[in-house]
PDB file of C-alpha atoms in Angstrom:
ATOM      1  CA  ASP A   1      14.259  10.277  -3.201  1.00 55.00           C
ATOM      2  CA  ALA A   2      12.242   7.089  -3.423  1.00 69.00           C
ATOM      3  CA  GLY A   3      12.979   6.802  -7.149  1.00 88.00           C
ATOM      4  CA  ILE A   4       9.381   7.037  -8.144  1.00 93.00           C
ATOM      5  CA  THR A   5       7.684  10.416  -9.279  1.00 94.00           C
ATOM      6  CA  GLN A   6       3.926  10.920  -9.756  1.00 96.00           C
ATOM      7  CA  SER A   7       2.219  13.810 -11.620  1.00 96.00           C
ATOM      8  CA  PRO A   8       0.171  15.728 -10.940  1.00 97.00           C
ATOM      9  CA  ARG A   9      -0.013  15.914  -7.248  1.00 96.00           C
ATOM     10  CA  TYR A  10      -3.272  17.494  -7.182  1.00 97.00           C
ATOM     11  CA  LYS A  11      -6.046  17.542  -9.853  1.00 97.00           C
ATOM     12  CA  ILE A  12      -9.564  18.623 -10.005  1.00 98.00           C
ATOM     13  CA  THR A  13     -11.659  17.464 -12.928  1.00 97.00           C
ATOM     14  CA  GLU A  14     -15.249  17.137 -13.932  1.00 97.00           C
ATOM     15  CA  THR A  15     -17.393  14.022 -14.339  1.00 97.00           C
ATOM     16  CA  GLY A  16     -16.903  12.748 -17.889  1.00 97.00           C
ATOM     17  CA  ARG A  17     -13.548  14.231 -18.512  1.00 97.00           C
ATOM     18  CA  GLN A  18     -10.731  11.987 -19.276  1.00 97.00           C
ATOM     19  CA  VAL A  19      -7.618  12.174 -16.979  1.00 97.00           C
ATOM     20  CA  THR A  20      -4.193  10.760 -16.974  1.00 98.00           C
ATOM     21  CA  LEU A  21      -1.990  10.255 -13.893  1.00 98.00           C
ATOM     22  CA  MET A  22       1.568   9.716 -14.659  1.00 97.00           C
ATOM     23  CA  CYS A  23       4.220   7.593 -12.952  1.00 97.00           C
ATOM     24  CA  HIS A  24       7.758   7.548 -13.643  1.00 95.00           C
ATOM     25  CA  GLN A  25      10.463   5.485 -12.040  1.00 93.00           C
ATOM     26  CA  THR A  26      14.333   6.290 -12.217  1.00 89.00           C
ATOM     27  CA  TRP A  27      15.321   2.631 -12.056  1.00 81.00           C
ATOM     28  CA  SER A  28      14.175   0.046 -14.361  1.00 81.00           C
ATOM     29  CA  HIS A  29      12.145  -2.454 -11.929  1.00 80.00           C
ATOM     30  CA  SER A  30       9.914  -4.607 -13.584  1.00 85.00           C
ATOM     31  CA  TYR A  31       6.722  -4.541 -11.624  1.00 90.00           C
ATOM     32  CA  MET A  32       4.700  -1.375 -11.200  1.00 93.00           C
ATOM     33  CA  PHE A  33       1.408  -0.951  -9.576  1.00 94.00           C
ATOM     34  CA  TRP A  34      -1.374   1.536  -9.211  1.00 97.00           C
ATOM     35  CA  TYR A  35      -3.352   1.807  -5.951  1.00 96.00           C
ATOM     36  CA  ARG A  36      -6.072   3.821  -4.830  1.00 97.00           C
ATOM     37  CA  GLN A  37      -6.423   4.926  -1.439  1.00 95.00           C
ATOM     38  CA  ASP A  38      -9.901   5.473   0.322  1.00 92.00           C
ATOM     39  CA  LEU A  39     -10.899   5.994   3.769  1.00 84.00           C
ATOM     40  CA  GLY A  40     -12.314   2.684   5.151  1.00 81.00           C
ATOM     41  CA  HIS A  41     -10.914   0.813   2.319  1.00 85.00           C
ATOM     42  CA  GLY A  42      -7.256   1.000   2.657  1.00 89.00           C
ATOM     43  CA  LEU A  43      -5.176   0.479  -0.444  1.00 93.00           C
ATOM     44  CA  ARG A  44      -6.706  -1.128  -3.257  1.00 93.00           C
ATOM     45  CA  LEU A  45      -5.056  -2.441  -6.399  1.00 92.00           C
ATOM     46  CA  ILE A  46      -6.236  -1.115  -9.678  1.00 96.00           C
ATOM     47  CA  TYR A  47      -3.749  -2.534 -12.246  1.00 95.00           C
ATOM     48  CA  TYR A  48      -0.298  -3.793 -12.216  1.00 93.00           C
ATOM     49  CA  SER A  49       2.503  -4.366 -14.723  1.00 93.00           C
ATOM     50  CA  ALA A  50       5.082  -7.197 -14.912  1.00 89.00           C
ATOM     51  CA  ALA A  51       7.146  -5.342 -17.728  1.00 89.00           C
ATOM     52  CA  ALA A  52       6.687  -3.287 -20.749  1.00 89.00           C
ATOM     53  CA  ASP A  53       3.923  -4.075 -22.721  1.00 90.00           C
ATOM     54  CA  ILE A  54       2.377  -6.564 -19.836  1.00 91.00           C
ATOM     55  CA  THR A  55      -0.467  -5.511 -17.612  1.00 93.00           C
ATOM     56  CA  ASP A  56      -3.051  -7.064 -15.674  1.00 92.00           C
ATOM     57  CA  LYS A  57      -6.039  -6.040 -13.618  1.00 93.00           C
ATOM     58  CA  GLY A  58      -6.105  -5.819  -9.759  1.00 90.00           C
ATOM     59  CA  GLU A  59      -8.955  -5.599  -7.551  1.00 89.00           C
ATOM     60  CA  VAL A  60     -10.847  -2.412  -8.760  1.00 94.00           C
ATOM     61  CA  PRO A  61      -9.908  -1.990 -12.411  1.00 96.00           C
ATOM     62  CA  ASP A  62     -13.209  -0.744 -13.718  1.00 96.00           C
ATOM     63  CA  GLY A  63     -13.213   2.584 -15.157  1.00 97.00           C
ATOM     64  CA  TYR A  64      -9.296   2.685 -15.533  1.00 98.00           C
ATOM     65  CA  VAL A  65      -7.016   2.036 -18.318  1.00 97.00           C
ATOM     66  CA  VAL A  66      -3.155   1.606 -18.193  1.00 97.00           C
ATOM     67  CA  SER A  67      -0.383   1.339 -20.826  1.00 94.00           C
ATOM     68  CA  ARG A  68       3.441   0.567 -20.503  1.00 95.00           C
ATOM     69  CA  SER A  69       5.302   1.170 -23.509  1.00 93.00           C
ATOM     70  CA  LYS A  70       8.424   1.932 -21.764  1.00 92.00           C
ATOM     71  CA  THR A  71       9.755   0.324 -18.448  1.00 92.00           C
ATOM     72  CA  GLU A  72      10.007   3.605 -16.503  1.00 93.00           C
ATOM     73  CA  ASN A  73       6.620   4.859 -17.357  1.00 95.00           C
ATOM     74  CA  PHE A  74       3.287   3.585 -16.157  1.00 97.00           C
ATOM     75  CA  PRO A  75       0.355   6.115 -16.700  1.00 97.00           C
ATOM     76  CA  LEU A  76      -2.992   5.565 -15.390  1.00 98.00           C
ATOM     77  CA  THR A  77      -5.941   6.988 -17.402  1.00 98.00           C
ATOM     78  CA  LEU A  78      -9.590   7.482 -16.290  1.00 97.00           C
ATOM     79  CA  GLU A  79     -11.264   7.660 -19.547  1.00 94.00           C
ATOM     80  CA  SER A  80     -14.625   9.141 -18.287  1.00 97.00           C
ATOM     81  CA  ALA A  81     -14.132  10.271 -14.653  1.00 97.00           C
ATOM     82  CA  THR A  82     -17.066   9.739 -12.337  1.00 97.00           C
ATOM     83  CA  ARG A  83     -17.442  11.139  -8.654  1.00 97.00           C
ATOM     84  CA  SER A  84     -16.638   7.653  -7.186  1.00 96.00           C
ATOM     85  CA  GLN A  85     -13.183   7.920  -8.681  1.00 97.00           C
ATOM     86  CA  THR A  86     -12.336  10.817  -6.276  1.00 97.00           C
ATOM     87  CA  SER A  87      -9.392   9.376  -4.383  1.00 97.00           C
ATOM     88  CA  VAL A  88      -5.732   9.558  -3.683  1.00 97.00           C
ATOM     89  CA  TYR A  89      -3.866   7.402  -6.456  1.00 98.00           C
ATOM     90  CA  PHE A  90      -0.583   5.785  -5.454  1.00 97.00           C
ATOM     91  CA  CYS A  91       1.904   4.362  -8.044  1.00 96.00           C
ATOM     92  CA  ALA A  92       4.420   1.943  -6.801  1.00 94.00           C
ATOM     93  CA  ARG A  93       7.199  -0.336  -7.910  1.00 91.00           C
ATOM     94  CA  ALA A  94       8.327  -3.555  -6.559  1.00 88.00           C
ATOM     95  CA  SER A  95      12.143  -4.301  -5.859  1.00 81.00           C
ATOM     96  CA  ASN A  96      14.086  -7.195  -3.801  1.00 74.00           C
ATOM     97  CA  PRO A  97      16.728  -5.187  -2.103  1.00 65.00           C
ATOM     98  CA  THR A  98      18.228  -7.998  -0.146  1.00 64.00           C
ATOM     99  CA  GLY A  99      17.875 -10.754  -2.696  1.00 61.00           C
ATOM    100  CA  SER A 100      15.894 -12.982  -0.347  1.00 62.00           C
ATOM    101  CA  GLY A 101      12.762 -13.262  -2.545  1.00 62.00           C
ATOM    102  CA  ALA A 102      10.774 -10.954  -0.558  1.00 68.00           C
ATOM    103  CA  ASN A 103       9.632  -8.056  -2.445  1.00 79.00           C
ATOM    104  CA  VAL A 104       9.286  -4.554  -1.086  1.00 85.00           C
ATOM    105  CA  LEU A 105       6.880  -1.970  -2.485  1.00 90.00           C
ATOM    106  CA  THR A 106       8.040   1.633  -2.993  1.00 91.00           C
ATOM    107  CA  PHE A 107       5.446   4.157  -3.399  1.00 95.00           C
ATOM    108  CA  GLY A 108       5.284   7.478  -5.030  1.00 95.00           C
ATOM    109  CA  ALA A 109       3.940  10.623  -3.034  1.00 95.00           C
ATOM    110  CA  GLY A 110       0.472  10.147  -4.558  1.00 96.00           C
ATOM    111  CA  SER A 111      -1.802  11.981  -6.787  1.00 97.00           C
ATOM    112  CA  ARG A 112      -4.877  13.483  -4.990  1.00 97.00           C
ATOM    113  CA  LEU A 113      -7.883  13.478  -7.693  1.00 98.00           C
ATOM    114  CA  THR A 114     -11.092  15.241  -7.266  1.00 97.00           C
ATOM    115  CA  VAL A 115     -13.932  14.822  -9.618  1.00 97.00           C
ATOM    116  CA  LEU A 116     -16.785  17.185  -9.312  1.00 96.00           C
TER     117      LEU A 116
ATOM    118  CA  GLN B   1     -14.211  -9.375  -0.239  1.00 66.00           C
ATOM    119  CA  GLN B   2     -11.176  -7.978   1.659  1.00 75.00           C
ATOM    120  CA  GLN B   3      -8.232 -10.489   1.899  1.00 87.00           C
ATOM    121  CA  VAL B   4      -6.806  -8.927   4.976  1.00 94.00           C
ATOM    122  CA  LYS B   5      -8.946  -7.335   7.795  1.00 95.00           C
ATOM    123  CA  GLN B   6      -7.310  -4.724   9.997  1.00 96.00           C
ATOM    124  CA  SER B   7      -8.318  -3.247  13.228  1.00 96.00           C
ATOM    125  CA  PRO B   8      -8.974  -0.769  14.826  1.00 96.00           C
ATOM    126  CA  GLN B   9      -9.687   1.906  12.279  1.00 95.00           C
ATOM    127  CA  SER B  10      -8.202   4.592  14.590  1.00 96.00           C
ATOM    128  CA  LEU B  11      -6.141   4.520  17.845  1.00 97.00           C
ATOM    129  CA  ILE B  12      -5.376   6.998  20.350  1.00 98.00           C
ATOM    130  CA  VAL B  13      -2.279   6.236  22.790  1.00 97.00           C
ATOM    131  CA  GLN B  14      -0.421   8.244  25.430  1.00 97.00           C
ATOM    132  CA  LYS B  15       3.307   8.894  24.941  1.00 97.00           C
ATOM    133  CA  GLY B  16       5.254   5.926  26.283  1.00 97.00           C
ATOM    134  CA  GLY B  17       2.213   3.528  25.773  1.00 97.00           C
ATOM    135  CA  ILE B  18       1.977   0.374  23.730  1.00 97.00           C
ATOM    136  CA  SER B  19       0.053   0.509  20.517  1.00 98.00           C
ATOM    137  CA  ILE B  20      -1.308  -2.683  19.117  1.00 98.00           C
ATOM    138  CA  ILE B  21      -2.673  -2.988  15.630  1.00 98.00           C
ATOM    139  CA  ASN B  22      -4.240  -6.423  14.562  1.00 98.00           C
ATOM    140  CA  CYS B  23      -4.772  -8.082  11.254  1.00 97.00           C
ATOM    141  CA  ALA B  24      -6.433 -11.287  10.265  1.00 97.00           C
ATOM    142  CA  TYR B  25      -6.286 -13.255   6.856  1.00 96.00           C
ATOM    143  CA  GLU B  26      -8.007 -16.142   5.283  1.00 91.00           C
ATOM    144  CA  ASN B  27      -5.603 -17.403   2.435  1.00 90.00           C
ATOM    145  CA  THR B  28      -3.319 -19.873   3.546  1.00 90.00           C
ATOM    146  CA  ALA B  29      -1.076 -19.145   0.458  1.00 89.00           C
ATOM    147  CA  PHE B  30      -0.019 -15.934   2.008  1.00 90.00           C
ATOM    148  CA  ASP B  31       3.719 -16.311   3.301  1.00 87.00           C
ATOM    149  CA  TYR B  32       5.055 -12.755   3.658  1.00 90.00           C
ATOM    150  CA  PHE B  33       3.316 -10.232   5.898  1.00 93.00           C
ATOM    151  CA  PRO B  34       4.780  -6.521   5.754  1.00 93.00           C
ATOM    152  CA  TRP B  35       3.503  -3.444   7.549  1.00 97.00           C
ATOM    153  CA  TYR B  36       3.899  -0.138   5.839  1.00 97.00           C
ATOM    154  CA  GLN B  37       3.814   3.422   7.650  1.00 97.00           C
ATOM    155  CA  GLN B  38       2.256   6.233   6.001  1.00 97.00           C
ATOM    156  CA  PHE B  39       2.726  10.074   7.280  1.00 96.00           C
ATOM    157  CA  PRO B  40       0.471  12.706   6.040  1.00 92.00           C
ATOM    158  CA  GLY B  41       0.753  13.703   2.461  1.00 90.00           C
ATOM    159  CA  LYS B  42       3.389  10.981   1.616  1.00 93.00           C
ATOM    160  CA  GLY B  43       3.241   7.582   0.249  1.00 94.00           C
ATOM    161  CA  PRO B  44       3.347   4.397   2.569  1.00 96.00           C
ATOM    162  CA  ALA B  45       6.773   3.145   3.297  1.00 95.00           C
ATOM    163  CA  LEU B  46       7.863  -0.427   4.535  1.00 94.00           C
ATOM    164  CA  LEU B  47       8.080  -0.625   8.280  1.00 96.00           C
ATOM    165  CA  ILE B  48       8.796  -4.166   9.104  1.00 94.00           C
ATOM    166  CA  ALA B  49       7.755  -7.671   7.682  1.00 91.00           C
ATOM    167  CA  ILE B  50       7.693 -11.242   8.803  1.00 91.00           C
ATOM    168  CA  ARG B  51       7.360 -14.717   7.328  1.00 87.00           C
ATOM    169  CA  PRO B  52       5.197 -17.402   8.855  1.00 86.00           C
ATOM    170  CA  ASP B  53       8.398 -19.546   9.839  1.00 87.00           C
ATOM    171  CA  VAL B  54       8.750 -17.394  12.920  1.00 89.00           C
ATOM    172  CA  SER B  55       6.272 -16.252  15.744  1.00 92.00           C
ATOM    173  CA  GLU B  56       7.867 -12.772  16.302  1.00 95.00           C
ATOM    174  CA  LYS B  57      10.071 -10.169  14.698  1.00 94.00           C
ATOM    175  CA  LYS B  58      11.542  -7.210  16.594  1.00 95.00           C
ATOM    176  CA  GLU B  59      12.979  -4.056  15.150  1.00 94.00           C
ATOM    177  CA  GLY B  60      13.796  -1.553  17.818  1.00 96.00           C
ATOM    178  CA  ARG B  61      10.411  -0.585  19.236  1.00 97.00           C
ATOM    179  CA  PHE B  62       8.433  -2.295  16.545  1.00 97.00           C
ATOM    180  CA  THR B  63       7.416  -6.002  17.028  1.00 97.00           C
ATOM    181  CA  ILE B  64       5.367  -8.120  14.772  1.00 96.00           C
ATOM    182  CA  SER B  65       3.485 -11.209  16.277  1.00 95.00           C
ATOM    183  CA  PHE B  66       2.507 -13.832  14.357  1.00 95.00           C
ATOM    184  CA  ASN B  67      -0.039 -16.827  14.918  1.00 94.00           C
ATOM    185  CA  LYS B  68      -0.126 -18.941  12.040  1.00 92.00           C
ATOM    186  CA  SER B  69      -2.935 -21.351  13.402  1.00 93.00           C
ATOM    187  CA  ALA B  70      -5.192 -18.518  13.950  1.00 95.00           C
ATOM    188  CA  LYS B  71      -4.189 -16.790  10.566  1.00 95.00           C
ATOM    189  CA  GLN B  72      -3.716 -13.627  12.674  1.00 96.00           C
ATOM    190  CA  PHE B  73      -0.464 -11.055  12.891  1.00 97.00           C
ATOM    191  CA  SER B  74      -0.276  -7.862  15.134  1.00 98.00           C
ATOM    192  CA  LEU B  75       2.139  -4.682  15.231  1.00 98.00           C
ATOM    193  CA  HIS B  76       3.091  -3.652  18.420  1.00 98.00           C
ATOM    194  CA  ILE B  77       4.840  -0.316  19.147  1.00 98.00           C
ATOM    195  CA  MET B  78       6.621  -0.167  22.454  1.00 97.00           C
ATOM    196  CA  ASP B  79       7.191   3.325  24.264  1.00 97.00           C
ATOM    197  CA  SER B  80       5.066   4.957  21.540  1.00 97.00           C
ATOM    198  CA  GLN B  81       6.182   8.650  20.590  1.00 97.00           C
ATOM    199  CA  PRO B  82       4.213  11.362  18.983  1.00 97.00           C
ATOM    200  CA  GLY B  83       6.556  10.901  15.987  1.00 97.00           C
ATOM    201  CA  ASP B  84       4.901   7.343  15.364  1.00 97.00           C
ATOM    202  CA  SER B  85       1.665   9.217  14.603  1.00 97.00           C
ATOM    203  CA  ALA B  86       0.637   7.949  11.187  1.00 97.00           C
ATOM    204  CA  THR B  87      -1.354   5.465   9.463  1.00 97.00           C
ATOM    205  CA  TYR B  88      -0.352   1.840   9.610  1.00 98.00           C
ATOM    206  CA  PHE B  89      -1.206  -0.741   6.877  1.00 97.00           C
ATOM    207  CA  CYS B  90      -0.678  -4.398   7.020  1.00 97.00           C
ATOM    208  CA  ALA B  91      -0.344  -6.484   4.065  1.00 95.00           C
ATOM    209  CA  ALA B  92      -0.087 -10.114   2.756  1.00 93.00           C
ATOM    210  CA  SER B  93       1.648 -11.664  -0.233  1.00 89.00           C
ATOM    211  CA  THR B  94       3.173 -14.662  -1.524  1.00 78.00           C
ATOM    212  CA  GLU B  95       6.943 -14.512  -1.457  1.00 59.00           C
ATOM    213  CA  GLY B  96       8.488 -13.861  -4.778  1.00 61.00           C
ATOM    214  CA  PHE B  97       5.062 -12.841  -6.188  1.00 66.00           C
ATOM    215  CA  ASN B  98       4.520  -9.041  -6.320  1.00 75.00           C
ATOM    216  CA  LYS B  99       0.743  -8.870  -5.697  1.00 81.00           C
ATOM    217  CA  PHE B 100       0.119  -7.376  -2.183  1.00 89.00           C
ATOM    218  CA  TYR B 101      -3.240  -7.294  -0.435  1.00 91.00           C
ATOM    219  CA  PHE B 102      -3.496  -4.394   2.020  1.00 93.00           C
ATOM    220  CA  GLY B 103      -5.662  -4.033   5.248  1.00 94.00           C
ATOM    221  CA  SER B 104      -7.802  -1.099   5.579  1.00 93.00           C
ATOM    222  CA  GLY B 105      -5.572   0.910   7.672  1.00 95.00           C
ATOM    223  CA  THR B 106      -5.165   2.233  11.405  1.00 96.00           C
ATOM    224  CA  LYS B 107      -4.756   5.879  12.153  1.00 96.00           C
ATOM    225  CA  LEU B 108      -2.475   6.132  15.166  1.00 98.00           C
ATOM    226  CA  ASN B 109      -2.375   9.402  17.185  1.00 98.00           C
ATOM    227  CA  VAL B 110       0.361   9.384  20.040  1.00 97.00           C
ATOM    228  CA  LYS B 111      -0.638  12.116  22.605  1.00 97.00           C
ATOM    229  CA  PRO B 112       2.181  14.064  24.193  1.00 93.00           C
TER     230      PRO B 112
END
């Protein structure tokens, strides 16, 4: 168990609908991230959070909203889904297991979203 | 603009062969270069990482080669096995900072 849980694993929705992808970590690591994975683009950072109530934009934030009222949870909302947001979404947390200063990202299993 | 460029997009290697994946970056502030391995239906997981003060790091059959002057680094998988079939991502970051930039990924298929 990587200690990071995403839900739902699969979601089909229609254009214009609001969708929320959930992310929960069993630890209380400060940094959490949302990435989207698309063929040919790899992993692109959508939003990240340094702590509860602190969030910032990544490379591709348009059309997404995040919140972090609790350290353990970092939901991602698509306020009005578009077909271009069809993707696999990964939540991740950063930790420093060796204390060396080099952070390691631990990813959830992903949420596959299809927007029709 | 992609911060880290990765090639090839896909790679087919025979069992026992050497798999080589290449990455290049522009931002000289990057000082931490991890590789992540992803199996189908799973999230990526850290495989091996290097800092630019060394030119090579080896862990088992996996080796990172790093060329600071050329701003390039590569992953070598020796004696490739079918179980190595996965998608590999290179990444770059600044140590102590939590923002990682990923390459576009390489899908490796090791034929038995």
